Short mmCIF file of C-alpha atoms in Angstrom, two decimals:
data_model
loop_
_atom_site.label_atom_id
_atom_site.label_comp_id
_atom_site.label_asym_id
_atom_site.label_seq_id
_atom_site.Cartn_x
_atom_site.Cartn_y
_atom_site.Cartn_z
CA UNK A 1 7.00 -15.38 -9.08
CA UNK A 2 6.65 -15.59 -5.70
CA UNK A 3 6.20 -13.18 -2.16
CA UNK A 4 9.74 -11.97 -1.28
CA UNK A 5 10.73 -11.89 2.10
CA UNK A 6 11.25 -8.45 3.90
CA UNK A 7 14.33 -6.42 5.77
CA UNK A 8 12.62 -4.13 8.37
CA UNK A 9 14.80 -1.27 9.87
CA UNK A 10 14.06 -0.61 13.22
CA UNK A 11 14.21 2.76 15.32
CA UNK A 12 14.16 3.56 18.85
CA UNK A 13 11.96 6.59 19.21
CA UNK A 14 11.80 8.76 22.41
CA UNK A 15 8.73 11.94 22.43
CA UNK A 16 9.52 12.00 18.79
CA UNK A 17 13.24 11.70 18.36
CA UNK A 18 15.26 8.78 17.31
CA UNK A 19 17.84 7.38 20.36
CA UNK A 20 20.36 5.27 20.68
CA UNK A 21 22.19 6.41 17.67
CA UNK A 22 22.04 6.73 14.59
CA UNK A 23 24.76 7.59 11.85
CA UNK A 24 24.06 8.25 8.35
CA UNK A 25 26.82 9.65 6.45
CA UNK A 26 25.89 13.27 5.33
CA UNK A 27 22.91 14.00 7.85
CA UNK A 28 23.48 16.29 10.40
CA UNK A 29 20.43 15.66 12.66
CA UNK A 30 20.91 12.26 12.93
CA UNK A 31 17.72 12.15 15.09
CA UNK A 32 15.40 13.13 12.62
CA UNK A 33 13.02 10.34 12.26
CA UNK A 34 11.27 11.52 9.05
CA UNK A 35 15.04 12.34 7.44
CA UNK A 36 15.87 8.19 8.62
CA UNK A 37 12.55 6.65 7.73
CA UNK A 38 12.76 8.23 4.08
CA UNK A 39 16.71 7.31 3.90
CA UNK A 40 15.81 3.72 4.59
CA UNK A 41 12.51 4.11 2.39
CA UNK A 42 15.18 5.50 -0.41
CA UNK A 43 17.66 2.49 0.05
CA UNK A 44 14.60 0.00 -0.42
CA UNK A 45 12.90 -0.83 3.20
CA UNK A 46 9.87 -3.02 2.47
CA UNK A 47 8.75 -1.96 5.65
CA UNK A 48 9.73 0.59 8.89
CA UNK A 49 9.02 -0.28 12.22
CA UNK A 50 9.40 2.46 15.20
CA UNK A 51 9.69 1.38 18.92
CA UNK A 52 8.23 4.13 20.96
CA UNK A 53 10.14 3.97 24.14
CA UNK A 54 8.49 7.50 25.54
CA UNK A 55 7.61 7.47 28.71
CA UNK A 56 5.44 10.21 29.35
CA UNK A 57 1.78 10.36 28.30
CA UNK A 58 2.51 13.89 26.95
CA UNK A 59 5.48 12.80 25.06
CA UNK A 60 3.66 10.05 23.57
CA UNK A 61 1.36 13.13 21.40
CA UNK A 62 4.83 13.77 19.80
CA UNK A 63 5.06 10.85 18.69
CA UNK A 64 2.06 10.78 17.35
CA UNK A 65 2.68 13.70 14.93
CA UNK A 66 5.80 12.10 14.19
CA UNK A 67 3.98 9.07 12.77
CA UNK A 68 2.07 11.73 10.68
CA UNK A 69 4.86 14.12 9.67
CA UNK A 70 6.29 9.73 8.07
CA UNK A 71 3.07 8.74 7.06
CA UNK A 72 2.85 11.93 4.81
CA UNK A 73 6.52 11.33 2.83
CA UNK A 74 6.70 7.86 3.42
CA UNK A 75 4.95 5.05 1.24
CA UNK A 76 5.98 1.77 2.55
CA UNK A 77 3.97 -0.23 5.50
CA UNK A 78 5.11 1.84 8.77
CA UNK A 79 4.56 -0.52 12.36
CA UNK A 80 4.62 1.41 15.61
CA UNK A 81 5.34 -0.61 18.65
CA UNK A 82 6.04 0.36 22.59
CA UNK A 83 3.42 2.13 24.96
CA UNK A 84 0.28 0.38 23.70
CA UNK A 85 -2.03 -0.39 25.88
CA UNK A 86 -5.65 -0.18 24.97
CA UNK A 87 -7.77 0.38 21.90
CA UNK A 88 -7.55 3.75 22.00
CA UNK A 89 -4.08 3.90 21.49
CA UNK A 90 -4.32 1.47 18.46
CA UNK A 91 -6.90 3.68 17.43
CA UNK A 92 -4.34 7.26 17.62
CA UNK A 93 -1.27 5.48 16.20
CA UNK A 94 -3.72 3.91 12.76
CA UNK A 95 -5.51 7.54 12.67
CA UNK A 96 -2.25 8.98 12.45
CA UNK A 97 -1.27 6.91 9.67
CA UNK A 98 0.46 3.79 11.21
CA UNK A 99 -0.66 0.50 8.82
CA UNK A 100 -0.22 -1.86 12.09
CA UNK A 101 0.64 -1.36 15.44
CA UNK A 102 3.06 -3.96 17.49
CA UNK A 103 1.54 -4.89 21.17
CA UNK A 104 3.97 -6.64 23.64
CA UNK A 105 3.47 -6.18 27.38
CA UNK A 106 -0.05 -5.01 27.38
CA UNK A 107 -0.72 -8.65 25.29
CA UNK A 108 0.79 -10.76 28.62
CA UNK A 109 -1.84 -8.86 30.69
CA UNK A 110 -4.47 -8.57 28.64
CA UNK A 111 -4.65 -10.99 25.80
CA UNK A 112 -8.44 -10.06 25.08
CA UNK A 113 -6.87 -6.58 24.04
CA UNK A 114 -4.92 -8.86 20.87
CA UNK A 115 -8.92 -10.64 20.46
CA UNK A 116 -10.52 -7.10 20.46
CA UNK A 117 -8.09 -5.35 18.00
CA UNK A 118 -7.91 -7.41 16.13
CA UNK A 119 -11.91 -7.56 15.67
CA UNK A 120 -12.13 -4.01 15.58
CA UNK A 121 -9.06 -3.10 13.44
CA UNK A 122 -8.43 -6.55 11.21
CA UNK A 123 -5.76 -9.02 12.04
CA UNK A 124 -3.73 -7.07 9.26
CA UNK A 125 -3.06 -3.97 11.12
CA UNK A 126 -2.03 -6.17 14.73
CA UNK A 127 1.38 -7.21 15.49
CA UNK A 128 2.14 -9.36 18.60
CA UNK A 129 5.93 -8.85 19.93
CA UNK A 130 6.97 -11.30 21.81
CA UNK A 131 10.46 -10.70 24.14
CA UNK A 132 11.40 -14.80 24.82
CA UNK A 133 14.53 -15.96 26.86
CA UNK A 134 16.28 -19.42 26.53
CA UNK A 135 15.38 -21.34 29.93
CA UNK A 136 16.58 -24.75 29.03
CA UNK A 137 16.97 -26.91 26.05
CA UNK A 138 14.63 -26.11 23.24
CA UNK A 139 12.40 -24.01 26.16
CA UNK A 140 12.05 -20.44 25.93
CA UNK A 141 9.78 -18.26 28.09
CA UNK A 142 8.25 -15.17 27.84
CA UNK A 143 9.89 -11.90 29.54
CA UNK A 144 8.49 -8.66 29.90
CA UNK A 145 9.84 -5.26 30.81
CA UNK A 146 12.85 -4.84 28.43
CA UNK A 147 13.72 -8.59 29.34
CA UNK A 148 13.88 -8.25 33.14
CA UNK A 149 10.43 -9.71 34.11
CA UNK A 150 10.30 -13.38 33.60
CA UNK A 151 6.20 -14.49 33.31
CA UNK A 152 6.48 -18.16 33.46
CA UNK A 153 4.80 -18.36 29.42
CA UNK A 154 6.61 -20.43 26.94
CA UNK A 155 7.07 -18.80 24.47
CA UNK A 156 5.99 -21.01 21.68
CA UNK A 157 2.53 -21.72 23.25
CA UNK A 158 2.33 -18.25 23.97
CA UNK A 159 2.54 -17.33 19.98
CA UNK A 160 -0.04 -19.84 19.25
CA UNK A 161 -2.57 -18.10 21.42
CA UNK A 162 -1.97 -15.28 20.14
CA UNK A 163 -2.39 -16.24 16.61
CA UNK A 164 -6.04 -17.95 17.84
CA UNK A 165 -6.75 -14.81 19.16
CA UNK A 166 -5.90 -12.86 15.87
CA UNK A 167 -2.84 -11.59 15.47
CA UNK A 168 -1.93 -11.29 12.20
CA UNK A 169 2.12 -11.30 12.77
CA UNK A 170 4.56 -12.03 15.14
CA UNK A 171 7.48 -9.98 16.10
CA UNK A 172 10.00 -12.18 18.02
CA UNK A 173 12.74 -10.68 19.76
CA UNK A 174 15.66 -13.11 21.57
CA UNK A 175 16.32 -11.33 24.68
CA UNK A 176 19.38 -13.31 25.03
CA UNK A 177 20.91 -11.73 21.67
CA UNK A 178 18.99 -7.99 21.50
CA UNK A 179 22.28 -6.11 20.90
CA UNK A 180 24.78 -8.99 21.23
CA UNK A 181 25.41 -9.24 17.48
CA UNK A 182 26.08 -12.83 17.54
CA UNK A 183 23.46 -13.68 15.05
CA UNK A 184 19.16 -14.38 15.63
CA UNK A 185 18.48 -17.33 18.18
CA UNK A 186 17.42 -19.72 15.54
CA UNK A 187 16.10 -22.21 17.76
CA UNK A 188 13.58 -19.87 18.81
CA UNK A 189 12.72 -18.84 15.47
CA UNK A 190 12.47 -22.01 13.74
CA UNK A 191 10.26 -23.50 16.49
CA UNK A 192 7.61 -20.55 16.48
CA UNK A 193 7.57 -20.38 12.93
CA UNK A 194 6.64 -23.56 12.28
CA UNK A 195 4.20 -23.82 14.98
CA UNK A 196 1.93 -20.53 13.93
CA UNK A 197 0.79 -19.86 10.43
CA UNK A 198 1.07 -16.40 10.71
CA UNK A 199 4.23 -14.64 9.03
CA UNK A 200 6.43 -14.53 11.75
CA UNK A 201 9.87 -11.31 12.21
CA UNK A 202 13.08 -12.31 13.85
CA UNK A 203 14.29 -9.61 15.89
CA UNK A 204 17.40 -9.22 17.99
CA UNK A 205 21.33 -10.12 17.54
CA UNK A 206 21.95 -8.96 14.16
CA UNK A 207 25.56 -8.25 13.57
CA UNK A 208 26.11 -9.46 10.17
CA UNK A 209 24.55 -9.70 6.56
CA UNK A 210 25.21 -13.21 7.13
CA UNK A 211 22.57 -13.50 9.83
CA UNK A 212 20.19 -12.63 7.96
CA UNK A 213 20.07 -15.01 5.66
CA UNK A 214 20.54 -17.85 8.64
CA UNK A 215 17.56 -15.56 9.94
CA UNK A 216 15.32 -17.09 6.73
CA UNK A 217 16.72 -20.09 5.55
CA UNK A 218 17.13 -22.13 9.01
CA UNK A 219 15.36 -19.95 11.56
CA UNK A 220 12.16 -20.16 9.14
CA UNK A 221 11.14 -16.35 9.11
CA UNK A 222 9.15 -14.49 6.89
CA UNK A 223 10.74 -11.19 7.43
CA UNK A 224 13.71 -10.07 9.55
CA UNK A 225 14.65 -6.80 11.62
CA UNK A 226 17.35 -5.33 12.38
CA UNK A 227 19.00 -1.67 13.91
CA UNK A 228 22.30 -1.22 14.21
CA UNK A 229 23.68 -2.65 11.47
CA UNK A 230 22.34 -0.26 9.46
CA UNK A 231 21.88 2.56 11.70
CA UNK A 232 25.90 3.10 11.76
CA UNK A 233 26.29 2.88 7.93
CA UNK A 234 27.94 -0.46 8.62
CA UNK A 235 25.50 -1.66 5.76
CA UNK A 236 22.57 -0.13 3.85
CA UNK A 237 19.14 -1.73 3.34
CA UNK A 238 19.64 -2.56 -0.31
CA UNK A 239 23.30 -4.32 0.24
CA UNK A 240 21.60 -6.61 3.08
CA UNK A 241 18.63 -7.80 0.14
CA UNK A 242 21.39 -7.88 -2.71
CA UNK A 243 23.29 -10.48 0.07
CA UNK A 244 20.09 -12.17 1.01
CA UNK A 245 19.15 -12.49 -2.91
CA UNK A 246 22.93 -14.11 -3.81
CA UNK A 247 22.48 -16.32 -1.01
CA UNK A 248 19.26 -17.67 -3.00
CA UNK A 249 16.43 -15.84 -0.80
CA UNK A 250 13.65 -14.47 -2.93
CA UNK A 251 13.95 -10.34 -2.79
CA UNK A 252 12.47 -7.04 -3.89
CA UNK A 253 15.24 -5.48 -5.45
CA UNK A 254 13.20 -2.92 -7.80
CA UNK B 1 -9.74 33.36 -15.13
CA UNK B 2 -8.45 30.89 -12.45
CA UNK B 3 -8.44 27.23 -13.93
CA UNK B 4 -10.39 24.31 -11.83
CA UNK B 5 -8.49 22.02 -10.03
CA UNK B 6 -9.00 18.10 -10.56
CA UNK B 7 -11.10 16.45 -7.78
CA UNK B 8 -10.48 13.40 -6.54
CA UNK B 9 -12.90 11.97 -3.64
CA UNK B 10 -11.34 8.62 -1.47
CA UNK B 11 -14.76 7.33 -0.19
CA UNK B 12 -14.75 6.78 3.38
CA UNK B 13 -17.99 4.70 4.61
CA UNK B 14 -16.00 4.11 8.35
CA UNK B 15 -13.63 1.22 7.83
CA UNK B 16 -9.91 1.79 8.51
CA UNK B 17 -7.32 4.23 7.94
CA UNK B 18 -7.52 6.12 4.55
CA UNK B 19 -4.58 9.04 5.90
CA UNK B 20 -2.07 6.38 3.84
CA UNK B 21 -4.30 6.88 0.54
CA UNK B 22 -5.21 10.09 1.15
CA UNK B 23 -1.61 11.41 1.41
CA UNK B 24 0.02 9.35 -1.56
CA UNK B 25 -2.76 10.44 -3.87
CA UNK B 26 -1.98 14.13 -2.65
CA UNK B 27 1.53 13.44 -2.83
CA UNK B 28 1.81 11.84 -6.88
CA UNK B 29 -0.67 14.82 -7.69
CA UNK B 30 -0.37 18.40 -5.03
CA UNK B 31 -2.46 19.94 -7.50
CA UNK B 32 -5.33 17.73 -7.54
CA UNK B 33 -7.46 18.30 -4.71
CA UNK B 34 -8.19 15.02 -2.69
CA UNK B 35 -10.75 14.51 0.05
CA UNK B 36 -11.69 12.07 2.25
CA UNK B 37 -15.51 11.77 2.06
CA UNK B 38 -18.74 10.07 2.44
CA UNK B 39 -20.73 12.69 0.98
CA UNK B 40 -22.52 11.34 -1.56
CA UNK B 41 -22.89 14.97 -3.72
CA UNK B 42 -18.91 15.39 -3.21
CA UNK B 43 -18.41 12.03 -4.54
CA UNK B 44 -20.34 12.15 -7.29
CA UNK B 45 -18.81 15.70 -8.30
CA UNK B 46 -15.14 14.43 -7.84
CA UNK B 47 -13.26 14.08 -11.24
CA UNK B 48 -11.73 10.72 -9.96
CA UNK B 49 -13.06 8.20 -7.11
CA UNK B 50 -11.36 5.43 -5.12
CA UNK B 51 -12.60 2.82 -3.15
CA UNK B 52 -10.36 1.78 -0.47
CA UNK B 53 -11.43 -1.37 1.86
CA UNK B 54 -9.42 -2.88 4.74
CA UNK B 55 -10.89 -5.69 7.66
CA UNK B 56 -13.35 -7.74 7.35
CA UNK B 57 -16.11 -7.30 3.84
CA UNK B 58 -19.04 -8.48 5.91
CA UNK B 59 -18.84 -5.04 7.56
CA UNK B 60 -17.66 -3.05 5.29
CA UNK B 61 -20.26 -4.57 2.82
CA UNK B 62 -22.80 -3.15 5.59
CA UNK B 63 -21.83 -0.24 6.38
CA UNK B 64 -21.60 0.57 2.59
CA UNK B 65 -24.93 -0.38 2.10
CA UNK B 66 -26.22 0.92 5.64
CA UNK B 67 -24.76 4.38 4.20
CA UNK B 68 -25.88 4.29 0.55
CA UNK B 69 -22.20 3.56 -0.87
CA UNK B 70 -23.18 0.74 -3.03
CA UNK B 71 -25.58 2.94 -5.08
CA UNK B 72 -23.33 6.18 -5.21
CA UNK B 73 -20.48 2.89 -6.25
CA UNK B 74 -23.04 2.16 -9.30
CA UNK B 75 -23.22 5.81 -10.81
CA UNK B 76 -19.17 6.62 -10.19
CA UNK B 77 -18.88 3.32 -12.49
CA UNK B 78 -20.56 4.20 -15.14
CA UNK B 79 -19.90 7.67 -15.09
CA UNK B 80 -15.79 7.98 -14.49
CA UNK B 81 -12.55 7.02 -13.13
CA UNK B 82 -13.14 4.60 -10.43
CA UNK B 83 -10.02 2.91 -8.42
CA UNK B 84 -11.03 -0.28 -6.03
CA UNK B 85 -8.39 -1.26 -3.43
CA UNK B 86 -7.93 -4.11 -1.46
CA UNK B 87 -11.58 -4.86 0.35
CA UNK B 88 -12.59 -2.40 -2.06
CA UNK B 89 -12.00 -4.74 -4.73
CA UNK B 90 -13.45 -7.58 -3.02
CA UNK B 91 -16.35 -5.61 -2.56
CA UNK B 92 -16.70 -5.36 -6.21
CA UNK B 93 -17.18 -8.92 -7.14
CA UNK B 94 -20.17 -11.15 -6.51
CA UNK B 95 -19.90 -13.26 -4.07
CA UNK B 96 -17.05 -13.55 -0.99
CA UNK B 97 -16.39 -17.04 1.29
CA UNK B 98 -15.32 -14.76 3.89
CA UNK B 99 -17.72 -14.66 7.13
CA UNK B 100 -19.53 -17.70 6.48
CA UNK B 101 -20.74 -15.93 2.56
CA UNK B 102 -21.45 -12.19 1.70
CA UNK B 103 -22.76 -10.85 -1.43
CA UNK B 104 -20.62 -8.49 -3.16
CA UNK B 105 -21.90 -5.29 -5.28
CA UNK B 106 -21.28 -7.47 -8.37
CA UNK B 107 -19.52 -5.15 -10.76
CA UNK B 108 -17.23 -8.32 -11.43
CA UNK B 109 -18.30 -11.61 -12.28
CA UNK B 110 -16.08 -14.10 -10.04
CA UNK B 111 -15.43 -14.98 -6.41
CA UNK B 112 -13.62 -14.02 -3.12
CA UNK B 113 -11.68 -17.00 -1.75
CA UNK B 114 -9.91 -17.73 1.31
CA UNK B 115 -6.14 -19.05 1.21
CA UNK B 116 -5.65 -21.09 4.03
CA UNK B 117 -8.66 -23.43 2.36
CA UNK B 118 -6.76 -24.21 -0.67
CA UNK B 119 -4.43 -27.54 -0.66
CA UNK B 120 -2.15 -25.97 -2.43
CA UNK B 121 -1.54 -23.49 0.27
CA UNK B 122 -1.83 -26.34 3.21
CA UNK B 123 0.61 -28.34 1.35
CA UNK B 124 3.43 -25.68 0.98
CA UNK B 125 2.21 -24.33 4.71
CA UNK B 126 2.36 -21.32 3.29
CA UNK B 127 1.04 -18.37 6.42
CA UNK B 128 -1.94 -16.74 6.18
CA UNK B 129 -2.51 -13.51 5.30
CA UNK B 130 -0.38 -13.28 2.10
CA UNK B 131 1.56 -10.18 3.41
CA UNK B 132 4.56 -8.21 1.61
CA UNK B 133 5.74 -7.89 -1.62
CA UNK B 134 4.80 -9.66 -4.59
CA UNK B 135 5.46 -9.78 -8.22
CA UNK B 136 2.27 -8.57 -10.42
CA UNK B 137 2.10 -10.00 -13.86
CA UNK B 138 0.19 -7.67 -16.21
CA UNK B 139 -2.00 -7.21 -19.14
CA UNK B 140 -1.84 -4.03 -20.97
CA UNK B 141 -3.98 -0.88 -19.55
CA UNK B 142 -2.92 2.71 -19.17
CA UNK B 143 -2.56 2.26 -15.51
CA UNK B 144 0.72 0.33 -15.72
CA UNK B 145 2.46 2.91 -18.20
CA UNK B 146 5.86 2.94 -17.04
CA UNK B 147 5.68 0.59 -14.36
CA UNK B 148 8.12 -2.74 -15.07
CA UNK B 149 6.03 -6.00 -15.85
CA UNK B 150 6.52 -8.25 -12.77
CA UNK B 151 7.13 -5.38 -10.38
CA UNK B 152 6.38 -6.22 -6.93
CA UNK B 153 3.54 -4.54 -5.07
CA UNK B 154 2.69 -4.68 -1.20
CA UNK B 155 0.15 -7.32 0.03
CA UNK B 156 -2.14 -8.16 3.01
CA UNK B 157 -5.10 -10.35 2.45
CA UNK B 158 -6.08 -13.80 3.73
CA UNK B 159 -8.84 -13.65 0.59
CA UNK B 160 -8.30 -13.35 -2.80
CA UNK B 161 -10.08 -12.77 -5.97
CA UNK B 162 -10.87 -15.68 -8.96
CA UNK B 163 -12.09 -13.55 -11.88
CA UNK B 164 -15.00 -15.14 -13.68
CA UNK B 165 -14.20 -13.47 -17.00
CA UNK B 166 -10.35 -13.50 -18.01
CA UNK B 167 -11.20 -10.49 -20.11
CA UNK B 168 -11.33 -8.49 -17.06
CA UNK B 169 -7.89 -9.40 -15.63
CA UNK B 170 -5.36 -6.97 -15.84
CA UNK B 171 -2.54 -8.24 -13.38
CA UNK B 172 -1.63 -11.76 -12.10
CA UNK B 173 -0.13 -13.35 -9.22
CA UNK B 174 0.96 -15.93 -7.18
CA UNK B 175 0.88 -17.41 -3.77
CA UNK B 176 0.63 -21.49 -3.27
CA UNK B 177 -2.67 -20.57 -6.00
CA UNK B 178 -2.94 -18.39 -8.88
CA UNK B 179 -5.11 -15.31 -8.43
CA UNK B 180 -6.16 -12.10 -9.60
CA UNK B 181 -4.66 -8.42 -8.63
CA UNK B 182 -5.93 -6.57 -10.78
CA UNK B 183 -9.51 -6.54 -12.83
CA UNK B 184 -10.44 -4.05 -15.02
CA UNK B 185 -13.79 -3.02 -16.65
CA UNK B 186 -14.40 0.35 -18.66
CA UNK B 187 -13.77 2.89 -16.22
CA UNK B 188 -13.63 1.00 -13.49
CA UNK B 189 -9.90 -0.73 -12.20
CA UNK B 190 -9.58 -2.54 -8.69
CA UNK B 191 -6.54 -3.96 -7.74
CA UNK B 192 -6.15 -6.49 -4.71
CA UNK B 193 -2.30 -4.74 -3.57
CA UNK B 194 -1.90 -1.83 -1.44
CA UNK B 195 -0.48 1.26 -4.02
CA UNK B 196 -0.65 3.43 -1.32
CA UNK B 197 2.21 1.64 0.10
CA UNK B 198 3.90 -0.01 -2.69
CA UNK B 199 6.62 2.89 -2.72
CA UNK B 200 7.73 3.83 -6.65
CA UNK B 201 5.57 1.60 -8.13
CA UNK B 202 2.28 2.14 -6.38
CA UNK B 203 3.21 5.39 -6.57
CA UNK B 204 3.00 5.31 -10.26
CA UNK B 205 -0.22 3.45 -10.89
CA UNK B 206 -1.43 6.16 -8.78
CA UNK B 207 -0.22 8.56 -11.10
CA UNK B 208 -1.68 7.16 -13.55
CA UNK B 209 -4.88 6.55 -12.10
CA UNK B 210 -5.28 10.47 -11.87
CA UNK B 211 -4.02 11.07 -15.48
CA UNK B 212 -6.69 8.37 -16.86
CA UNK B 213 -9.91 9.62 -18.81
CA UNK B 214 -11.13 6.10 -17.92
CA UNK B 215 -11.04 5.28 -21.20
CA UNK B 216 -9.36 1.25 -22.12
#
């Protein structure tokens, strides 16, 4: 008996629409992002985690009944991310039936915001997403702005403030691999996992089952995320745990 | 002569997000009418009641008892179907370590530990809050008809529950330490998992929750 470790699908969402793609074999609107969620909730998704990449404030209210159109079909944890910015938009995306929301940017700012919503909402329901890029040898540093904005953080220091302040996850993402398939930067992974003792998501470079399991077993997370792999049919959610389970990696396979 | 709906009231005393409760309970049952509610009267009318919890239990042990929940807690229990989840079980036993101490409603003998304070859990560095899926070990009670022994439920708690009478523990698991999931009394069942996002199988305690006369 013991607490499996978790695949998280991961969709780009823009005023309520999935972007970048998305491929499922016999669905028509591909951008549909109740039709997705509740495919990847079908083929076993412990959890579902939406990037909302809207720009305008208007847009953003789409998303919002988006979140409720999921929250209503959809019975697995659901994590929001992009756009947040204060406690009042913790506050929408949880009313609307989000279980956490994930705050990047608006963290490097303002990291009372992680101390505050934390406080208000429980550490439970606040994920901290951290974007880090290699800078030297076992040195990575925090970037902001989709990777284009260095801030002079490391990155490991950086997660264990945030986990003082009350975080209750951490959702790293390798800016050097986002979309480069070559597999999670372990280094990265490894060193901020074992330095928190909060669960900790590796994000960005998945191209293969295979990396997932390196993802767990050497990079030290508790849960890993991934897109493409499984937005193109390449792979569905339950052949990535039925890998990760041969490969000895506790699973829910039920 | 048009036949009554079941009621079922999800008690909402101000602390968190009950939309995910609210909308699998509706969703395992569209003909039993669910509300969201702090109305005592409504509550106490309802055919089935649930307890959900989520943050911290010094506050939501106040604002229950700043609104009058702990009492309207006390009649649902002895009078039918009462669900506890999560804080809402927590809330339920007598004593929590969690903000330096807070006294529970004491429906359950036992206490409210945290994780991180164990050596077990130091030893394995195991992270704090216990969060995902887990495998439940049960005891038999209506609520898991159907559902696989050692079926995994969703998880996010840095506390956990220690049982003071074994009687009263209906599902087991496991995380650095032993602890309790699910505790069971009469008509009352509490489990420490989230069912409301536990996909099939939360699903179908829920189910069952609704079907159950309260009766062991």
């Amino acid at each position: 008996m013991a607490l499996a470790k978790r695949i998280i699908p991961c969709l780009d969402v823009d005023q309520g629409r999935v972007v970048k793609g998305v491929n499922f074999v016999g669905i028509r609107d591909a951008g549909d992002p109740v039709e997705i969620a509740r495919r990847y909730n079908d083929q076993g998704a412990d959890e579902i985690t939406f990037l909302d990449i809207t720009a305008s404030h208007e847009g953003r209210e789409t998303t919002v009944h988006m979140v409720e159109a999921i929250a209503e079909q959809v019975f697995i944890p659901l994590t929001v991310g992009g756009g947040i910015r204060e406690l009042a938009d913790i506050r929408r995306m949880l009313n609307a039936g989000a279980d956490k929301v994930s705050i990047n940017s608006a963290a490097v700012h303002n990291p009372e915001l992680v101390q505050q919503a934390s406080d208000k909402f429980g550490a439970q329901c606040i994920v901290v997403a951290i974007d880090a890029k290699q800078v030297g040898e076992h040195k990575w540093e925090i970037f902001t702005h989709g990777g284009r904005k260095p801030t002079g953080i490391d990155a490991v220091e950086w997660a264990q403030k945030m986990a003082q302040l009350g975080a209750g996850e951490i959702l790293l993402t390798s800016m050097d691999r986002d979309g480069v398939k070559t597999g999670f930067d372990l280094g990265v992974t490894r060193a901020i996992s074992d330095a928190v003792s909060i669960p900790v998501i590796a994000s960005g470079g998945v191209g293969n089952l295979d990396h997932l399991v390196e993802g767990v077993q050497q990079g030290g997370a508790d849960a890993v995320l991934a897109a493409s792999i499984f937005h193109f049919g390449e792979y569905t959610v339950m052949q990535a745990k039925e890998h990760m389970a041969a490969a000895g990696i506790e699973m829910r396979l039920d | 002569m048009a036949v009554m709906s079941k009621r079922c009231a999800v008690i909402d005393y101000g602390m968190g997000n009950l939309h995910s409760a609210h909308g699998a309970l509706q969703h395992v049952a569209p003909d039993t009418e669910v509300l969201v509610t702090r109305d005592p009267e409504q509550i106490l009318s309802a055919d089935h009641v649930v307890l959900p919890g989520v943050g911290a239990i010094r506050d939501c042990m106040a604002e229950m008892r700043a609104q009058g929940i702990d009492q309207v807690v006390e009649e649902v229990r002895r009078s039918k179907p009462l669900l506890g989840i999560c804080v809402g079980l927590q809330s339920m036993l007598q004593h929590s370590a969690e903000n330096g101490g807070v006294e529970g409603m004491g429906l359950f003998a036992g206490e409210v530990k945290f994780f991180a304070e164990q050596p077990e859990v130091q030893q394995q560095q195991l992270k704090v809050p216990h969060m995902g899926w887990n495998q439940v070990q049960q005891e038999a009670h209506p609520l898991w008809h159907g559902i696989a022994d050692n079926s995994r439920f969703y998880f996010v708690h840095s506390y956990y529950v220690e049982a003071g009478d074994p009687q009263q523990v209906m599902g087991r698991c496991h995380y650095g330490v032993s602890f309790d999931a699910a505790l069971a009394q009469d008509n009352v069942f509490a489990v420490q998992f989230h069912p409301e996002k536990s996909h099939n199988a939360g699903l179908a305690l829920l189910k069952n929750f609704l079907a159950w006369d309260g009766q062991a």
